[in-house]
Each structure stands twice: as C-alpha cells, then as structure tokens.
Coordinates of C-alpha atoms (C1' of nucleotides) in Angstrom, one line a residue:
Chain A
M246 CA -35.2 -5.8 -2.6
F247 CA -31.5 -4.9 -2.6
D248 CA -32.1 -2.0 -5.0
D249 CA -29.8 0.1 -2.8
L250 CA -26.7 -2.1 -3.1
P251 CA -24.8 -1.6 -6.3
G252 CA -24.7 -4.8 -8.2
F253 CA -27.1 -6.7 -6.0
E254 CA -30.2 -5.3 -7.8
E255 CA -29.3 -7.4 -10.8
L256 CA -29.2 -10.7 -9.0
P257 CA -32.0 -13.1 -9.8
D258 CA -35.0 -12.7 -7.6
T259 CA -34.6 -16.1 -6.0
V260 CA -31.1 -15.3 -4.8
Q261 CA -32.3 -11.9 -3.6
Q262 CA -35.0 -13.7 -1.6
Q263 CA -32.6 -16.1 -0.1
L264 CA -30.3 -13.3 1.0
Q265 CA -33.2 -11.4 2.3
A266 CA -34.2 -14.3 4.4
I267 CA -30.9 -14.4 6.3
C268 CA -30.1 -10.7 6.2
R269 CA -29.9 -8.8 9.4
R270 CA -30.1 -5.1 8.9
R271 CA -27.9 -3.4 11.5
F272 CA -27.2 0.2 12.4
F273 CA -24.0 1.4 13.9
K274 CA -23.1 4.7 15.5
A275 CA -19.9 6.5 14.4
G276 CA -17.1 4.9 16.4
Q277 CA -18.7 1.6 17.0
T278 CA -16.8 -1.6 16.3
I279 CA -18.4 -3.9 13.8
A280 CA -15.8 -6.6 13.5
E281 CA -12.7 -7.3 15.5
A282 CA -9.3 -8.1 14.1
G283 CA -8.1 -11.5 15.1
A284 CA -11.7 -12.8 15.7
P285 CA -13.0 -15.5 13.4
S286 CA -15.1 -14.1 10.7
D287 CA -18.7 -15.3 11.4
S288 CA -20.5 -13.0 9.0
I289 CA -20.2 -11.2 5.8
G290 CA -21.1 -7.5 6.0
I291 CA -22.2 -5.3 3.1
V292 CA -22.3 -1.5 3.6
R293 CA -25.7 0.0 2.7
D294 CA -25.1 3.5 4.1
G295 CA -22.4 5.4 5.7
I296 CA -18.7 4.9 5.8
L297 CA -16.7 2.2 7.6
R298 CA -13.0 2.3 8.5
M299 CA -11.0 -0.8 8.0
Q300 CA -8.2 -0.6 10.5
K301 CA -5.6 -2.3 12.6
T302 CA -5.0 -1.5 16.3
L303 CA -1.3 -0.7 16.7
Y304 CA 0.8 -1.8 19.5
D305 CA 0.7 1.5 21.3
G306 CA -3.2 1.5 21.1
R307 CA -3.5 3.8 18.2
Q308 CA -5.6 2.8 15.2
H309 CA -4.2 2.6 11.7
V310 CA -6.6 3.0 8.9
V311 CA -6.0 0.9 5.8
G312 CA -9.1 1.6 3.9
L313 CA -12.6 3.0 3.7
L314 CA -15.7 1.0 2.9
V315 CA -18.7 2.5 1.3
D316 CA -22.0 1.6 -0.4
G317 CA -21.8 -2.0 -1.7
D318 CA -18.4 -2.8 -0.3
S319 CA -18.2 -6.0 1.6
F320 CA -16.0 -7.3 4.5
G321 CA -15.5 -10.6 6.2
R322 CA -13.6 -13.6 5.1
L323 CA -15.4 -16.2 3.0
F324 CA -14.6 -19.8 3.6
S325 CA -11.8 -19.3 6.0
G326 CA -9.9 -17.6 8.7
T327 CA -9.9 -14.8 11.1
M328 CA -10.3 -11.1 10.4
H329 CA -7.0 -9.4 9.6
F330 CA -8.4 -6.0 10.3
S331 CA -11.1 -4.5 12.5
V332 CA -14.0 -2.8 11.0
E333 CA -15.5 0.4 12.6
A334 CA -18.2 2.8 11.7
A335 CA -16.6 6.1 10.6
T336 CA -20.0 7.7 10.3
D337 CA -23.4 6.5 11.4
S338 CA -23.9 3.5 9.2
E339 CA -26.3 0.9 8.1
V340 CA -24.9 -2.6 7.3
Y341 CA -26.4 -5.7 6.0
M342 CA -25.0 -8.6 7.9
F343 CA -25.2 -12.2 6.6
P344 CA -24.3 -15.2 8.8
L345 CA -21.2 -16.6 7.1
A346 CA -22.3 -20.3 6.9
Q347 CA -25.6 -19.5 5.3
F348 CA -24.2 -16.9 3.0
E349 CA -21.7 -19.4 1.7
V350 CA -24.4 -21.9 0.9
I351 CA -26.2 -19.3 -1.2
L352 CA -23.0 -18.3 -2.8
Q353 CA -22.2 -21.9 -3.8
N354 CA -25.6 -22.1 -5.5
S355 CA -25.6 -18.8 -7.3
T356 CA -23.0 -18.1 -9.9
E357 CA -24.3 -14.6 -10.1
L358 CA -23.7 -13.8 -6.5
D359 CA -20.3 -15.5 -6.7
R360 CA -19.3 -13.4 -9.7
L361 CA -20.4 -10.3 -7.9
M362 CA -18.3 -11.0 -4.9
L363 CA -15.3 -11.9 -7.2
V364 CA -15.6 -8.8 -9.2
N365 CA -16.0 -6.6 -6.0
L366 CA -12.9 -8.3 -4.6
V367 CA -10.8 -7.7 -7.7
D368 CA -11.8 -4.1 -7.7
E369 CA -11.0 -3.6 -4.0
L370 CA -7.6 -5.2 -4.6
D371 CA -6.9 -2.7 -7.3
R372 CA -8.1 0.1 -5.0
A373 CA -5.8 -1.1 -2.2
R374 CA -2.8 -1.1 -4.6
D375 CA -3.8 2.4 -5.7
W376 CA -3.5 3.4 -2.1
M377 CA -0.1 1.9 -2.1
I378 CA 1.0 4.2 -4.9
I379 CA -0.4 7.2 -3.1
L380 CA 1.3 6.2 0.1
A381 CA 4.6 5.7 -1.6
N382 CA 5.0 9.4 -2.6
T383 CA 7.7 11.0 -0.6
K384 CA 6.1 14.4 -0.2
I385 CA 3.0 15.0 1.9
R386 CA 1.5 17.4 -0.5
K387 CA 1.4 14.7 -3.1
R388 CA -0.1 12.2 -0.7
L389 CA -2.8 14.7 0.3
A390 CA -3.5 15.5 -3.4
G391 CA -3.8 11.7 -4.0
F392 CA -6.1 11.2 -1.1
L393 CA -8.4 14.0 -2.2
L394 CA -8.4 12.7 -5.8
M395 CA -9.2 9.2 -4.5
I396 CA -12.2 10.5 -2.7
C397 CA -13.3 12.3 -5.9
T398 CA -13.1 9.1 -8.0
S399 CA -13.5 6.0 -5.9
F400 CA -15.9 7.5 -3.4
Q401 CA -17.7 9.7 -5.8
N402 CA -21.2 8.2 -5.2
V403 CA -21.1 8.2 -1.5
D404 CA -23.6 10.4 0.2
H405 CA -22.5 13.9 1.2
L406 CA -18.8 13.3 0.5
I407 CA -18.8 15.3 -2.7
I408 CA -20.7 18.5 -3.0
P409 CA -20.8 20.3 -6.4
D410 CA -20.3 24.0 -6.0
E411 CA -20.3 26.3 -9.1
N412 CA -17.8 24.6 -11.3
A413 CA -15.9 23.5 -8.3
I414 CA -16.1 20.6 -5.9
K415 CA -16.4 20.5 -2.2
V416 CA -15.0 17.4 -0.6
R417 CA -15.7 16.2 2.9
I418 CA -13.0 14.4 4.7
P419 CA -14.7 11.5 6.4
I420 CA -12.1 10.6 9.0
S421 CA -10.4 12.5 11.8
R422 CA -7.0 14.2 11.5
P423 CA -5.2 11.5 13.6
D424 CA -6.7 8.8 11.3
L425 CA -5.9 10.6 8.2
A426 CA -2.4 11.1 9.4
Y427 CA -1.9 7.4 10.0
L428 CA -3.5 6.5 6.7
L429 CA -1.1 8.8 4.9
G430 CA 1.9 7.8 6.9
T431 CA 2.5 11.1 8.6
R432 CA 1.5 13.2 11.6
V433 CA -1.4 15.6 12.2
E434 CA 0.9 18.5 12.2
S435 CA 2.2 17.7 8.8
I436 CA -1.3 17.1 7.5
S437 CA -2.2 20.6 8.6
R438 CA 0.9 22.1 7.1
G439 CA 0.4 20.2 3.9
L440 CA -3.2 21.2 3.4
H441 CA -2.4 24.9 4.1
A442 CA 0.5 24.7 1.7
L443 CA -1.8 23.4 -1.0
A444 CA -4.2 26.2 -0.1
A445 CA -1.5 28.8 -0.3
D446 CA -0.8 27.8 -3.9
G447 CA -4.5 28.0 -4.7
L448 CA -5.0 24.3 -5.3
I449 CA -7.6 23.9 -2.6
E450 CA -9.5 26.0 -0.2
I451 CA -10.0 25.0 3.4
L452 CA -13.6 25.8 4.2
R453 CA -13.5 23.9 7.4
S454 CA -11.0 21.5 8.9
D455 CA -12.9 18.6 7.3
L456 CA -14.3 20.4 4.2
I457 CA -12.0 21.1 1.2
K458 CA -13.0 23.0 -1.9
I459 CA -11.2 22.0 -5.1
P460 CA -11.6 24.9 -7.6
R461 CA -9.9 23.2 -10.5
I462 CA -9.4 19.5 -10.2
D463 CA -6.9 19.4 -13.0
D464 CA -4.5 21.4 -10.9
L465 CA -4.7 18.8 -8.2
L466 CA -4.0 16.1 -10.8
D467 CA -0.9 18.1 -11.9
E468 CA 0.2 18.3 -8.3
F469 CA -0.1 14.5 -7.9
G470 CA 1.7 14.0 -11.2
E471 CA 0.2 10.6 -12.1
P472 CA -3.0 11.2 -13.9
D473 CA -3.3 7.6 -14.9
L474 CA -4.0 6.4 -11.4
F475 CA -7.4 8.0 -11.4
D476 CA -10.2 6.7 -13.5
P477 CA -10.7 9.4 -16.2
I478 CA -14.3 8.3 -16.6
S479 CA -15.0 9.0 -13.0
L480 CA -13.4 12.4 -13.3
D481 CA -15.3 13.2 -16.4
R482 CA -18.6 12.2 -14.8
L483 CA -17.7 14.3 -11.7
M484 CA -17.0 17.3 -13.8
K485 CA -20.2 16.9 -15.7
N486 CA -22.2 16.7 -12.5
V487 CA -20.5 19.8 -11.3
R488 CA -21.5 21.8 -14.3
K489 CA -25.0 20.4 -14.3
S490 CA -25.7 21.8 -10.8
P491 CA -24.1 25.1 -10.6
D492 CA -25.1 25.4 -6.9
Chain B
M153 CA -1.8 -32.6 -12.4
F154 CA -1.6 -29.2 -10.6
D155 CA 0.2 -30.7 -7.7
D156 CA 2.7 -27.8 -7.8
L157 CA 0.1 -25.0 -7.2
P158 CA -1.0 -24.6 -3.6
G159 CA -4.7 -25.2 -3.4
F160 CA -5.1 -26.6 -6.9
E161 CA -4.1 -30.1 -6.0
E162 CA -7.2 -30.4 -3.9
L163 CA -9.5 -29.6 -6.8
P164 CA -11.6 -32.5 -8.2
D165 CA -9.8 -34.4 -10.9
T166 CA -12.4 -33.3 -13.5
V167 CA -11.8 -29.7 -12.9
Q168 CA -8.1 -30.2 -13.0
Q169 CA -8.5 -31.9 -16.3
Q170 CA -10.6 -29.1 -17.7
L171 CA -8.0 -26.6 -16.6
Q172 CA -5.3 -28.7 -18.0
A173 CA -6.9 -28.7 -21.4
I174 CA -7.0 -25.0 -21.7
C175 CA -3.7 -24.3 -19.8
R176 CA -0.8 -22.8 -21.6
R177 CA 2.4 -23.2 -19.8
R178 CA 4.7 -20.2 -20.4
F179 CA 8.1 -19.2 -19.4
F180 CA 9.3 -15.7 -18.9
K181 CA 12.8 -14.3 -18.6
A182 CA 13.4 -11.8 -15.9
G183 CA 12.3 -8.4 -17.1
Q184 CA 9.8 -9.7 -19.6
T185 CA 6.3 -8.1 -19.6
I186 CA 3.5 -10.6 -19.1
A187 CA 0.5 -8.3 -18.9
E188 CA 0.2 -4.6 -19.7
A189 CA -1.7 -2.1 -17.6
G190 CA -4.7 -0.6 -19.5
A191 CA -5.0 -3.6 -21.8
P192 CA -8.2 -5.7 -21.5
S193 CA -7.5 -8.7 -19.4
D194 CA -7.7 -11.7 -21.8
S195 CA -6.3 -14.4 -19.6
I196 CA -5.9 -15.4 -16.0
G197 CA -2.3 -16.2 -15.0
I198 CA -1.2 -18.3 -12.1
V199 CA 2.4 -18.3 -11.0
R200 CA 4.0 -21.7 -10.9
D201 CA 7.6 -20.7 -10.4
G202 CA 9.6 -17.5 -9.9
I203 CA 8.5 -14.1 -8.8
L204 CA 6.5 -11.6 -10.8
R205 CA 6.2 -7.9 -10.1
M206 CA 2.9 -6.1 -10.2
Q207 CA 3.6 -2.5 -11.1
K208 CA 2.4 0.7 -12.7
T209 CA 4.4 2.7 -15.2
L210 CA 4.7 6.2 -13.8
Y211 CA 4.3 9.3 -15.8
D212 CA 8.1 9.9 -16.0
G213 CA 8.6 6.3 -17.3
R214 CA 9.8 4.8 -14.0
Q215 CA 8.1 1.7 -12.7
H216 CA 6.3 1.6 -9.4
V217 CA 6.1 -1.8 -7.8
V218 CA 2.9 -2.5 -5.8
G219 CA 3.2 -6.1 -5.1
L220 CA 5.0 -9.3 -5.7
L221 CA 3.3 -12.5 -7.0
V222 CA 4.7 -15.9 -6.1
D223 CA 3.7 -19.6 -6.2
G224 CA 0.0 -19.9 -6.6
D225 CA -0.8 -16.3 -6.8
S226 CA -3.0 -15.3 -9.7
F227 CA -3.5 -12.2 -11.8
G228 CA -6.0 -11.0 -14.4
R229 CA -9.4 -9.6 -14.0
L230 CA -12.2 -12.2 -13.9
F231 CA -15.4 -11.2 -15.7
S232 CA -14.6 -7.6 -16.4
G233 CA -12.4 -4.8 -17.2
T234 CA -8.8 -3.8 -18.1
M235 CA -5.7 -4.5 -16.1
H236 CA -5.0 -1.7 -13.6
F237 CA -1.4 -2.9 -13.3
S238 CA 1.3 -4.4 -15.4
V239 CA 2.8 -7.7 -14.6
E240 CA 6.5 -8.4 -15.2
A241 CA 8.8 -11.2 -14.4
A242 CA 11.1 -10.3 -11.6
T243 CA 13.0 -13.6 -11.9
D244 CA 12.9 -16.2 -14.6
S245 CA 9.4 -17.5 -14.2
E246 CA 7.0 -20.1 -15.2
V247 CA 3.3 -19.2 -15.4
Y248 CA 0.2 -21.1 -16.2
M249 CA -1.9 -19.0 -18.5
F250 CA -5.7 -19.7 -19.0
P251 CA -7.7 -18.0 -21.7
L252 CA -10.2 -15.8 -19.7
A253 CA -13.5 -16.8 -21.4
Q254 CA -12.8 -20.5 -21.0
F255 CA -11.5 -20.2 -17.5
E256 CA -14.7 -18.4 -16.5
V257 CA -16.8 -21.2 -17.9
I258 CA -14.9 -23.7 -15.8
L259 CA -15.2 -21.4 -12.8
Q260 CA -18.9 -21.1 -13.1
N261 CA -19.3 -24.8 -13.1
S262 CA -16.9 -25.6 -10.2
T263 CA -17.7 -24.3 -6.8
E264 CA -14.3 -25.6 -5.7
L265 CA -12.3 -23.5 -8.1
D266 CA -14.5 -20.6 -7.5
R267 CA -13.9 -20.9 -3.8
L268 CA -10.2 -21.2 -4.3
M269 CA -10.1 -18.0 -6.3
L270 CA -12.2 -16.2 -3.7
V271 CA -10.0 -17.2 -0.8
N272 CA -6.9 -16.3 -2.8
L273 CA -8.3 -12.9 -3.5
V274 CA -9.3 -12.3 0.1
D275 CA -5.8 -13.2 1.2
E276 CA -4.2 -11.0 -1.4
L277 CA -6.4 -8.1 -0.3
D278 CA -5.2 -8.6 3.3
R279 CA -1.6 -8.7 2.1
A280 CA -2.0 -5.5 0.1
R281 CA -3.4 -3.8 3.2
D282 CA -0.5 -5.1 5.2
W283 CA 1.8 -3.4 2.7
M284 CA -0.1 -0.2 3.3
I285 CA 0.7 -0.4 7.0
I286 CA 4.4 -1.0 6.2
L287 CA 4.4 1.9 3.8
A288 CA 2.8 4.2 6.2
N289 CA 5.7 4.1 8.6
T290 CA 7.5 7.4 8.6
K291 CA 11.0 6.0 9.1
I292 CA 12.8 4.1 6.4
R293 CA 14.4 1.7 8.9
K294 CA 10.9 0.6 9.9
R295 CA 9.7 0.2 6.4
L296 CA 12.8 -1.9 5.6
A297 CA 12.3 -4.0 8.7
G298 CA 8.7 -4.5 7.7
F299 CA 9.7 -5.5 4.2
L300 CA 12.1 -8.1 5.4
L301 CA 9.5 -9.5 7.8
M302 CA 7.0 -9.6 5.1
I303 CA 9.3 -11.8 3.0
C304 CA 9.9 -14.0 6.0
T305 CA 6.2 -14.6 6.5
S306 CA 4.2 -14.1 3.3
F307 CA 6.9 -15.3 0.9
Q308 CA 8.3 -18.0 3.2
N309 CA 7.7 -20.9 0.9
V310 CA 9.1 -19.3 -2.2
D311 CA 12.0 -21.0 -3.7
H312 CA 15.4 -19.7 -2.6
L313 CA 14.1 -16.6 -0.9
I314 CA 14.6 -17.8 2.6
I315 CA 17.8 -19.7 3.5
P316 CA 18.1 -21.1 7.0
D317 CA 21.6 -20.6 8.4
E318 CA 22.5 -21.8 11.9
N319 CA 19.7 -20.4 14.0
A320 CA 19.7 -17.3 11.7
I321 CA 17.9 -16.6 8.4
K322 CA 19.3 -15.4 5.2
V323 CA 16.8 -13.5 3.0
R324 CA 17.2 -12.8 -0.6
I325 CA 15.8 -9.6 -1.9
P326 CA 14.1 -10.5 -5.2
I327 CA 13.9 -7.0 -6.7
S328 CA 16.4 -4.4 -7.7
R329 CA 17.2 -1.4 -5.5
P330 CA 15.3 1.1 -7.7
D331 CA 12.3 -1.2 -7.6
L332 CA 12.6 -1.7 -3.8
A333 CA 13.0 2.1 -3.3
Y334 CA 9.7 2.8 -5.2
L335 CA 7.9 0.0 -3.4
L336 CA 8.9 1.5 0.0
G337 CA 8.3 5.0 -1.1
T338 CA 11.9 6.3 -1.0
R339 CA 15.1 6.5 -3.0
V340 CA 17.8 4.0 -3.6
E341 CA 20.3 6.1 -1.5
S342 CA 18.0 6.0 1.5
I343 CA 17.5 2.2 1.1
S344 CA 21.2 1.8 1.2
R345 CA 21.6 4.1 4.3
G346 CA 18.7 2.4 6.0
L347 CA 20.0 -1.2 5.5
H348 CA 23.4 -0.1 6.7
A349 CA 22.0 1.6 9.7
L350 CA 20.1 -1.6 10.6
A351 CA 23.4 -3.5 10.1
A352 CA 25.3 -1.1 12.3
D353 CA 22.9 -1.9 15.1
G354 CA 23.3 -5.6 14.6
L355 CA 19.8 -6.2 13.4
I356 CA 20.9 -7.5 10.1
E357 CA 24.0 -8.5 8.2
I358 CA 24.5 -7.4 4.6
L359 CA 26.1 -10.4 3.0
R360 CA 25.6 -9.1 -0.5
S361 CA 23.5 -6.2 -1.7
D362 CA 20.6 -8.6 -2.3
L363 CA 21.3 -11.0 0.5
I364 CA 20.5 -10.1 4.2
K365 CA 21.2 -12.3 7.1
I366 CA 18.8 -11.8 10.1
P367 CA 20.5 -13.2 13.2
R368 CA 17.5 -12.7 15.6
I369 CA 14.2 -12.2 14.0
D370 CA 12.7 -10.9 17.3
D371 CA 15.0 -7.9 17.1
L372 CA 13.6 -7.0 13.7
L373 CA 10.1 -7.4 15.0
D374 CA 11.0 -5.0 17.9
E375 CA 12.4 -2.6 15.3
F376 CA 9.2 -2.7 13.4
G377 CA 7.2 -2.3 16.5
E378 CA 4.0 -4.1 15.3
P379 CA 4.4 -7.8 16.0
D380 CA 0.7 -8.4 15.3
L381 CA 1.1 -7.5 11.6
F382 CA 3.0 -10.7 10.9
D383 CA 1.4 -14.1 11.2
P384 CA 2.9 -15.6 14.4
I385 CA 2.3 -19.1 13.0
S386 CA 4.4 -18.4 10.0
L387 CA 7.2 -17.0 12.2
D388 CA 7.1 -20.0 14.5
R389 CA 7.3 -22.3 11.5
L390 CA 10.1 -20.3 10.1
M391 CA 12.2 -20.6 13.3
K392 CA 11.4 -24.3 13.7
N393 CA 12.8 -24.8 10.2
V394 CA 15.8 -22.8 11.0
R395 CA 16.6 -24.9 14.1
K396 CA 15.9 -28.1 12.2
S397 CA 18.5 -27.4 9.6
P398 CA 21.5 -25.9 11.4
D399 CA 23.3 -25.5 8.2
Chain C
dC183 C1' -18.9 31.5 30.3
dG184 C1' -15.4 28.1 31.5
dG185 C1' -13.3 23.7 30.1
dT186 C1' -11.9 20.3 26.9
dA187 C1' -10.6 18.5 22.6
dT188 C1' -9.0 19.5 18.1
dT189 C1' -6.3 22.1 15.0
dT190 C1' -2.9 25.2 13.9
dT191 C1' 1.6 27.6 14.5
dG192 C1' 6.3 27.9 15.9
dA193 C1' 11.2 26.5 16.7
dG194 C1' 14.7 23.2 16.8
dT195 C1' 16.3 18.8 15.2
dA196 C1' 16.5 14.6 12.8
dT197 C1' 15.7 12.4 8.6
dC198 C1' 15.4 12.2 4.0
dG199 C1' 16.0 13.8 -0.8
dT200 C1' 19.2 15.6 -4.2
dC201 C1' 23.3 15.9 -6.6
dA202 C1' 27.8 14.4 -7.4
dA203 C1' 31.5 11.3 -6.9
dG204 C1' 33.5 7.0 -6.0
dG205 C1' 33.5 1.8 -5.7
dC206 C1' 32.3 -2.7 -7.0
dC207 C1' 31.2 -6.2 -10.2
dA208 C1' 30.3 -8.5 -14.7
dG209 C1' 30.8 -8.6 -19.4
dT210 C1' 33.5 -7.2 -23.6
dG211 C1' 37.1 -6.9 -26.4
dG212 C1' 41.7 -6.3 -27.2
Chain D
dC122 C1' 45.2 -11.8 -18.9
dC123 C1' 44.0 -7.2 -18.4
dA124 C1' 42.1 -2.7 -19.4
dC125 C1' 37.7 -0.6 -20.6
dT126 C1' 32.9 0.0 -20.1
dG127 C1' 28.4 0.4 -18.1
dG128 C1' 25.2 -0.8 -14.6
dC129 C1' 24.2 -0.8 -9.9
dC130 C1' 25.2 0.1 -5.2
dT131 C1' 27.4 3.0 -1.7
dT132 C1' 29.2 7.3 0.3
dG133 C1' 29.5 12.1 1.1
dA134 C1' 27.9 16.9 1.5
dC135 C1' 24.2 20.0 1.5
dG136 C1' 19.6 21.6 1.4
dA137 C1' 14.7 20.6 1.8
dT138 C1' 11.3 18.3 4.3
dA139 C1' 9.1 16.3 7.9
dC140 C1' 9.0 15.0 12.8
dT141 C1' 9.1 16.3 17.8
dC142 C1' 7.8 19.0 21.4
dA143 C1' 5.6 23.0 23.1
dA144 C1' 2.4 26.6 23.0
dA145 C1' -1.2 29.2 21.0
dA146 C1' -5.6 29.5 18.6
dT147 C1' -9.9 27.6 17.4
dA148 C1' -13.9 24.9 17.7
dC149 C1' -16.9 22.2 20.7
dC150 C1' -19.9 21.5 24.6
dG151 C1' -22.1 21.7 28.5

DNA sequence: CGGTATTTTGAGTATCGTCAAGGCCAGTGG
DNA sequence: CCACTGGCCTTGACGATACTCAAAATACCG
C-alpha cells in the first residue's frame, strides 16, 4: 500500500489501511508552495516523489533554504504549533498529505507509526546538524565539497540526483544558484568561482551548471577534510553501485 | 516528581513513577563527556540543570559545537543507531539518564510521553534550522547578533543566562571563545573584533568577555535583519520581565 | 532571430583568516 | 604579598578570500 515510502511498508496492514483512508495524494509543480511559514500546521505531509525545499522567506523577499526533503521525509508539526518554515516543491513532486487531527489519532494507536516518526525525526535532526557543520566552514570550496558529499550520501536514493558514470559519479544540483548560495551562506558569484576552482584542481567537472561529475569521491572527501561527517556505509554503497553499472 | 522538567510535570503519575524507577540522576562537571559520537546510544538523557554542548570532534582534534542543550532538552537515539554527536557538559550540569531499552518500553506504553518526545524533537529540529539561517549570514556581526538573539529567545528560561538590568538585558555567553568561534563558523579573533564592532556602534556593551549587555534589543534585531526568525512572543515576554524588575 | 534570465568573468574594495605579539586574569608557589 | 606561569582574550599587521557592482557570455524561449 505504502510500499513506496521507506519505513512505511513495514507498518502493520491495519495501520496502513487507516492511513490510506485519510491519505490525500497530491501533486505539486516545481515552485508551488505546499505549506506556509507562520500558518498553523493542519496536515502532515510525506514526500513520495520529487524534492521539496524547506525555507524561510527573508525580510527582503528572498528565500532562504534550510533543507531539502526527499522520499519518505515528512513535514508538519505534530500536536502543536505553527510552521516555522515554508515548504515548496523544488521539482515536480508527489506528496501524501494526511489531515493532522486524524493522523494524530492513528499515531496514538500505533506504536509502530509513532516509532517510525520518532526515528525519522531523530535522523533529520542529525542531518540538520550535519548541515551546520558544513555551513560553519570558512571557505566556500569546503562548503561546496560538503554540499556535494551530502547529496552523495543523504540523498543517494533520490531519483535522478545521482547518476553513475564509469567509475565516476554525476550529481545533479536540485536547486537554483540563488537558492544554493543562500543555503551555503554566500552569493551566486562565489558559488560559480568556487565550483570552477574545484574544477580547475580536477576535483570535479562541470558538465552543466546543474550537473557535476565527481571523478574520485575520495579527493572531494580530502578537500572537505572531515571524512567522519559522511556515512562511510553510504559512500561504500555508492561506489559499489558505480562499479556495478559502468555506464 | 519531575516538576523541574518542562513538559514532564504534566505526564500521568504512573508514567512519572515508571520513569522515576529507572531514572539515574547524574552530575557532570564542566568539560566532562556525557556521550561519545560513534558509540551506540544506550541511554536517553534529559537535562535538568546546566548547559550541555552537542559537538563533533573534528579531524584535527578540535571540537565543533552544533548546538546547546538546556533544561528539558533530551539527547540519545531512540530505537536505533549510534550517536552522531558527542555530548559534553558546558557548565556543571545535572542530567536525568534513562537506560534506553527500559525507556523505550515506557514510551511504547504511554502516548503522553511519546507525544512529549515528539514535540520536543520537532521543536529542536526547528531550532537547528534556525541555527542554519544564523550561520548562513556572510557577515560575522550578523551571526553574532543572531547568536545573542537566539540566547534571548530560545534559551530565555535557562538559569543565569539572561539577567534583566534596568530596561536592558545582560546575556551570559555559556561557551568559550573557541567553541563560539566554531559554532559561528569563524575564528576567535573575528569573534572578538565582531563583538567590539557591535559595541562601538552602541548595539551591545561588553561587560566581561562572557557577559554582554543589550541596551535596546530592537537595535540588535535591526542589525540581524530578520525579525521573523525570533519568536516575537518570547521577545515580548523578555521585555516585560525586564521592565518588571528594574534592577 | 531577438529578448530575457541565468551564469560567468572582471575589477575594486571590504571583510576575514593568519600569524605574532601583547594584555588580562587566576592559580601556584615562593 | 608578590613574582611567575599558563590560559584565554584582544590587538595589530598583512595577505587571502569573498562580497559588491558592472559587464560580458551563455543558455533559454518564444
């Protein structure tokens, strides 16, 4: 029923049926707003396909991205409060929406669902803190390296983001330059210069402005300097996939 | 029983008793390690008093702070996995430790406790993302302003951090300069220069290296430039407290 | 083929990082 | 009581980096 959501396929059938009953399947075009910061959270959303941006509208009208949501990630505030951040579709997306009140009822009657939400939240919290470490680097080259590695590990399973390419990896950058600039705490010009500096040193190849080839991921790890931040298991799996499909 | 932990006092007595039964009350001196990154999480900790640092040991041996834990904040990974970050006492602290397995059993039998943990996690996730926005500022002055405002709002109720002082606020900085530097993605020298630059413009007064007076908090909000990031209710309450106790 | 938006490049300036030195404070031991 | 020590914070000078503003190049789209 929810075979396509990581974790959800293991929920008891009854719970899956209950969720199914209140589930609204919605499609959003890239750029559409799904939830508004400041508004009371009236539903829980779970990403089925595509990539969502979690962001805050800055005072001057620009958008500041604070995270990306992909398959299985959820948003919305359980049991309380208003949204701190807006949620927008970064790509055309499909989202399962559950009315908050009804979702909470199911949650309270299913330790399995509850546990799933808890574990997801703990993971996301760790991921947010990983972002903090990437952001706290003083040099843009390092922040860019960290960003690319983050995509390679945390967003590894997301459709079309990672493309194996004869022992190398091609990575698609799923957000626009201005968004990436704000996410990494810099400006578009510096992003451009930083990427080209990495390319000049042979750490990456810029195939298109939003498509980066990483010939040797270890070099990028060296550039970042903190191998521990990235899950070695994910990296291993990634490299294994790369070697498996030499095209 | 747990009157001193925000949220816990509202749990049913039976749950409180169950928690009490497995609770180990532990004291840590400033600098002591409470949990180690990479180690399997074998207990859930909840801060009762003091301030803990959540941090990662960098490759060169330095510590990178990614967050502060205060009254009622929890750490440890429910149901799974190893700690992504180390936890250390920033000040002398008192922590309630619960063996993980037993805590999980209570959790599964109490929707109230479960709900409390969920809401806390959702809040902490928002807070981590707020940190990201503060970190993404390109200028140190702004990051410092954001840091001070963060203490004024999110850490408002923590002992001895905020001291009202005739229509102004005195803020204690609970971590050392090197830690603060890494938290804000810069170096100690820049922290020093940034604080003194803010002081030169009359936005703050440096009473001691770890004690900052904020004469007009609105000026600091202007400096940061994003008033929406900080909970206006918290700020109002803060100013009301200030005016209530004109000494 | 124009026209627009996005990305890149360039030049100048401000900011920050780096290295080195100096100041302040607390604790120690004479 | 005071000199000595070591840790932490501050200051200064210099070089590296990144931001700003402007213009050019490229991609995108009708």
